[in-house]
PDB file of C-alpha atoms in Angstrom:
ATOM      1  CA  MET A 218     246.656 -10.483 166.456  1.00 93.00           C
ATOM      2  CA  THR A 219     243.687 -11.211 164.708  1.00 95.00           C
ATOM      3  CA  GLU A 220     241.956 -14.213 163.582  1.00 97.00           C
ATOM      4  CA  VAL A 221     243.711 -13.328 159.980  1.00 98.00           C
ATOM      5  CA  ASP A 222     246.594 -13.164 161.140  1.00 97.00           C
ATOM      6  CA  LYS A 223     246.709 -16.493 162.659  1.00 98.00           C
ATOM      7  CA  TYR A 224     245.367 -18.164 159.771  1.00 98.00           C
ATOM      8  CA  ILE A 225     248.273 -16.473 157.514  1.00 98.00           C
ATOM      9  CA  LEU A 226     251.212 -17.542 159.901  1.00 98.00           C
ATOM     10  CA  GLN A 227     250.132 -21.412 159.698  1.00 97.00           C
ATOM     11  CA  PHE A 228     251.617 -21.597 155.948  1.00 98.00           C
ATOM     12  CA  GLU A 229     255.473 -21.011 154.936  1.00 97.00           C
ATOM     13  CA  PRO A 230     257.087 -17.801 154.661  1.00 97.00           C
ATOM     14  CA  PRO A 231     256.392 -18.244 150.816  1.00 97.00           C
ATOM     15  CA  ILE A 232     252.776 -18.622 151.142  1.00 97.00           C
ATOM     16  CA  GLN A 233     252.312 -16.175 153.569  1.00 98.00           C
ATOM     17  CA  SER A 234     253.715 -13.732 151.340  1.00 98.00           C
ATOM     18  CA  ARG A 235     251.182 -14.360 148.820  1.00 98.00           C
ATOM     19  CA  LEU A 236     248.132 -14.358 151.226  1.00 98.00           C
ATOM     20  CA  LYS A 237     249.419 -10.953 152.791  1.00 98.00           C
ATOM     21  CA  SER A 238     249.717  -9.221 149.264  1.00 98.00           C
ATOM     22  CA  LEU A 239     246.338 -10.090 148.442  1.00 98.00           C
ATOM     23  CA  ARG A 240     245.120  -9.031 152.305  1.00 98.00           C
ATOM     24  CA  GLU A 241     246.990  -5.829 151.378  1.00 97.00           C
ATOM     25  CA  LEU A 242     244.946  -5.309 148.226  1.00 96.00           C
ATOM     26  CA  PHE A 243     241.784  -5.179 149.820  1.00 97.00           C
ATOM     27  CA  PHE A 244     242.831  -2.751 152.457  1.00 96.00           C
ATOM     28  CA  GLU A 245     244.374  -0.679 149.440  1.00 96.00           C
ATOM     29  CA  LEU A 246     241.311  -0.468 147.267  1.00 94.00           C
ATOM     30  CA  TYR A 247     238.697  -0.346 150.713  1.00 92.00           C
ATOM     31  CA  PRO A 248     240.359   1.260 153.465  1.00 91.00           C
ATOM     32  CA  ASN A 249     237.413   0.735 155.746  1.00 87.00           C
ATOM     33  CA  CYS A 250     236.336  -2.851 154.637  1.00 91.00           C
ATOM     34  CA  VAL A 251     235.873  -5.633 157.229  1.00 94.00           C
ATOM     35  CA  GLU A 252     238.073  -8.352 157.565  1.00 97.00           C
ATOM     36  CA  SER A 253     236.757 -11.749 159.297  1.00 98.00           C
ATOM     37  CA  ILE A 254     236.910 -15.207 159.499  1.00 98.00           C
ATOM     38  CA  ARG A 255     234.168 -16.955 157.902  1.00 97.00           C
ATOM     39  CA  TYR A 256     233.978 -20.793 156.644  1.00 96.00           C
ATOM     40  CA  LYS A 257     237.546 -21.063 158.457  1.00 97.00           C
ATOM     41  CA  ILE A 258     238.750 -18.655 155.920  1.00 98.00           C
ATOM     42  CA  PRO A 259     239.745 -14.969 155.565  1.00 98.00           C
ATOM     43  CA  ALA A 260     236.534 -12.837 154.233  1.00 98.00           C
ATOM     44  CA  TYR A 261     236.380  -9.041 152.944  1.00 97.00           C
ATOM     45  CA  LYS A 262     232.784  -7.568 152.697  1.00 95.00           C
ATOM     46  CA  VAL A 263     233.403  -5.271 149.587  1.00 91.00           C
ATOM     47  CA  GLY A 264     230.309  -3.580 149.297  1.00 87.00           C
ATOM     48  CA  MET A 265     227.192  -5.829 149.440  1.00 88.00           C
ATOM     49  CA  HIS A 266     229.532  -8.933 148.904  1.00 91.00           C
ATOM     50  CA  TYR A 267     231.933 -10.983 150.314  1.00 95.00           C
ATOM     51  CA  LEU A 268     234.667 -11.992 148.923  1.00 97.00           C
ATOM     52  CA  TYR A 269     237.109 -15.100 150.244  1.00 98.00           C
ATOM     53  CA  PHE A 270     240.712 -16.737 149.940  1.00 98.00           C
ATOM     54  CA  ALA A 271     242.446 -20.008 151.128  1.00 98.00           C
ATOM     55  CA  ALA A 272     245.652 -21.439 150.962  1.00 98.00           C
ATOM     56  CA  TYR A 273     246.376 -24.738 149.771  1.00 97.00           C
ATOM     57  CA  THR A 274     249.071 -27.360 148.906  1.00 95.00           C
ATOM     58  CA  LYS A 275     249.415 -26.295 145.461  1.00 96.00           C
ATOM     59  CA  HIS A 276     247.178 -22.963 144.745  1.00 97.00           C
ATOM     60  CA  ILE A 277     245.444 -20.050 146.750  1.00 98.00           C
ATOM     61  CA  GLY A 278     241.535 -20.138 146.064  1.00 98.00           C
ATOM     62  CA  PHE A 279     239.593 -16.942 145.871  1.00 98.00           C
ATOM     63  CA  TYR A 280     235.807 -17.081 145.678  1.00 96.00           C
ATOM     64  CA  PRO A 281     233.217 -16.421 144.535  1.00 92.00           C
ATOM     65  CA  VAL A 282     233.668 -14.830 141.277  1.00 89.00           C
ATOM     66  CA  TYR A 283     230.611 -14.992 139.478  1.00 83.00           C
ATOM     67  CA  GLY A 284     228.576 -12.119 137.970  1.00 82.00           C
ATOM     68  CA  LEU A 285     232.098 -10.622 136.437  1.00 86.00           C
ATOM     69  CA  TRP A 286     231.003 -11.086 132.826  1.00 85.00           C
ATOM     70  CA  GLU A 287     233.315  -8.497 131.238  1.00 89.00           C
ATOM     71  CA  LEU A 288     236.416 -10.299 132.997  1.00 92.00           C
ATOM     72  CA  GLU A 289     235.045 -13.926 132.101  1.00 89.00           C
ATOM     73  CA  GLU A 290     238.255 -14.192 129.261  1.00 92.00           C
ATOM     74  CA  GLU A 291     240.635 -12.862 131.930  1.00 93.00           C
ATOM     75  CA  LEU A 292     238.905 -15.116 134.605  1.00 93.00           C
ATOM     76  CA  SER A 293     238.828 -18.231 132.545  1.00 92.00           C
ATOM     77  CA  ALA A 294     242.737 -18.420 132.716  1.00 93.00           C
ATOM     78  CA  TYR A 295     242.632 -19.078 136.653  1.00 96.00           C
ATOM     79  CA  ARG A 296     238.858 -20.822 136.436  1.00 93.00           C
ATOM     80  CA  ALA A 297     238.976 -24.064 139.056  1.00 91.00           C
ATOM     81  CA  LYS A 298     237.897 -27.053 136.840  1.00 88.00           C
ATOM     82  CA  GLY A 299     234.034 -27.689 137.432  1.00 85.00           C
ATOM     83  CA  THR A 300     233.083 -24.712 139.116  1.00 84.00           C
ATOM     84  CA  LYS A 301     231.403 -21.605 138.304  1.00 83.00           C
ATOM     85  CA  ASP A 302     232.486 -19.199 141.148  1.00 91.00           C
ATOM     86  CA  SER A 303     236.443 -20.218 142.056  1.00 95.00           C
ATOM     87  CA  LEU A 304     239.668 -19.131 140.785  1.00 97.00           C
ATOM     88  CA  HIS A 305     242.925 -21.045 141.675  1.00 97.00           C
ATOM     89  CA  PHE A 306     246.389 -19.043 141.671  1.00 98.00           C
ATOM     90  CA  PRO A 307     249.140 -21.782 141.420  1.00 97.00           C
ATOM     91  CA  HIS A 308     251.808 -20.993 144.020  1.00 97.00           C
ATOM     92  CA  ASN A 309     254.285 -21.600 140.995  1.00 97.00           C
ATOM     93  CA  LYS A 310     253.012 -18.654 139.057  1.00 97.00           C
ATOM     94  CA  PRO A 311     252.817 -14.826 140.169  1.00 97.00           C
ATOM     95  CA  LEU A 312     249.571 -13.656 141.356  1.00 97.00           C
ATOM     96  CA  PRO A 313     247.479 -12.024 139.019  1.00 98.00           C
ATOM     97  CA  ILE A 314     247.449  -8.687 140.876  1.00 97.00           C
ATOM     98  CA  GLU A 315     245.408  -6.886 138.502  1.00 97.00           C
ATOM     99  CA  LEU A 316     243.081  -8.985 137.877  1.00 97.00           C
ATOM    100  CA  VAL A 317     242.120  -9.298 141.860  1.00 97.00           C
ATOM    101  CA  ARG A 318     242.090  -5.431 141.868  1.00 96.00           C
ATOM    102  CA  LYS A 319     239.609  -5.807 139.178  1.00 95.00           C
ATOM    103  CA  ILE A 320     237.454  -8.549 140.381  1.00 95.00           C
ATOM    104  CA  ILE A 321     237.210  -6.452 144.164  1.00 95.00           C
ATOM    105  CA  LYS A 322     236.000  -3.284 142.101  1.00 93.00           C
ATOM    106  CA  GLN A 323     233.164  -5.133 140.212  1.00 91.00           C
ATOM    107  CA  LYS A 324     232.035  -7.000 143.162  1.00 90.00           C
ATOM    108  CA  ALA A 325     232.123  -4.267 145.316  1.00 86.00           C
ATOM    109  CA  GLN A 326     229.681  -2.213 142.842  1.00 85.00           C
ATOM    110  CA  LEU A 327     227.042  -5.357 142.286  1.00 75.00           C
ATOM    111  CA  THR A 328     224.088  -4.502 144.578  1.00 59.00           C
TER     112      THR A 328
END
C-alpha cells in the first residue's frame, strides 16, 4: 500500500471515490507520472510541475492552478476565494473531470 493509498483511505467512501477518480485521471493521461506525498497531500509530477489535491470537509482542493490563461473562464467557477492558484470542487457537485483533464495537460506543457 502506497502513502497515497493511505491518504485516500482515511476518508469516507464517497470522498475516497472522488479522490480515486482524480488519481486515475493522472495515470490515464500520464501512465509514468510520479506520484508522491508532498506537504502531506497527494502530489503528481507532470512535465516540470507538480499538481496536488487534498480532501476537506466540504470540498476537494486542487493546486496550483495558475498560468493557464486560456482556461480562466472555466477555472473561475471553482476558484477559491482570495487565492490565485487554488480550486475547490464541492462534494455536493460532480467533479469537473474534463476541466481537470485540461489542467493536467496544460500544466505538463508549461516550462
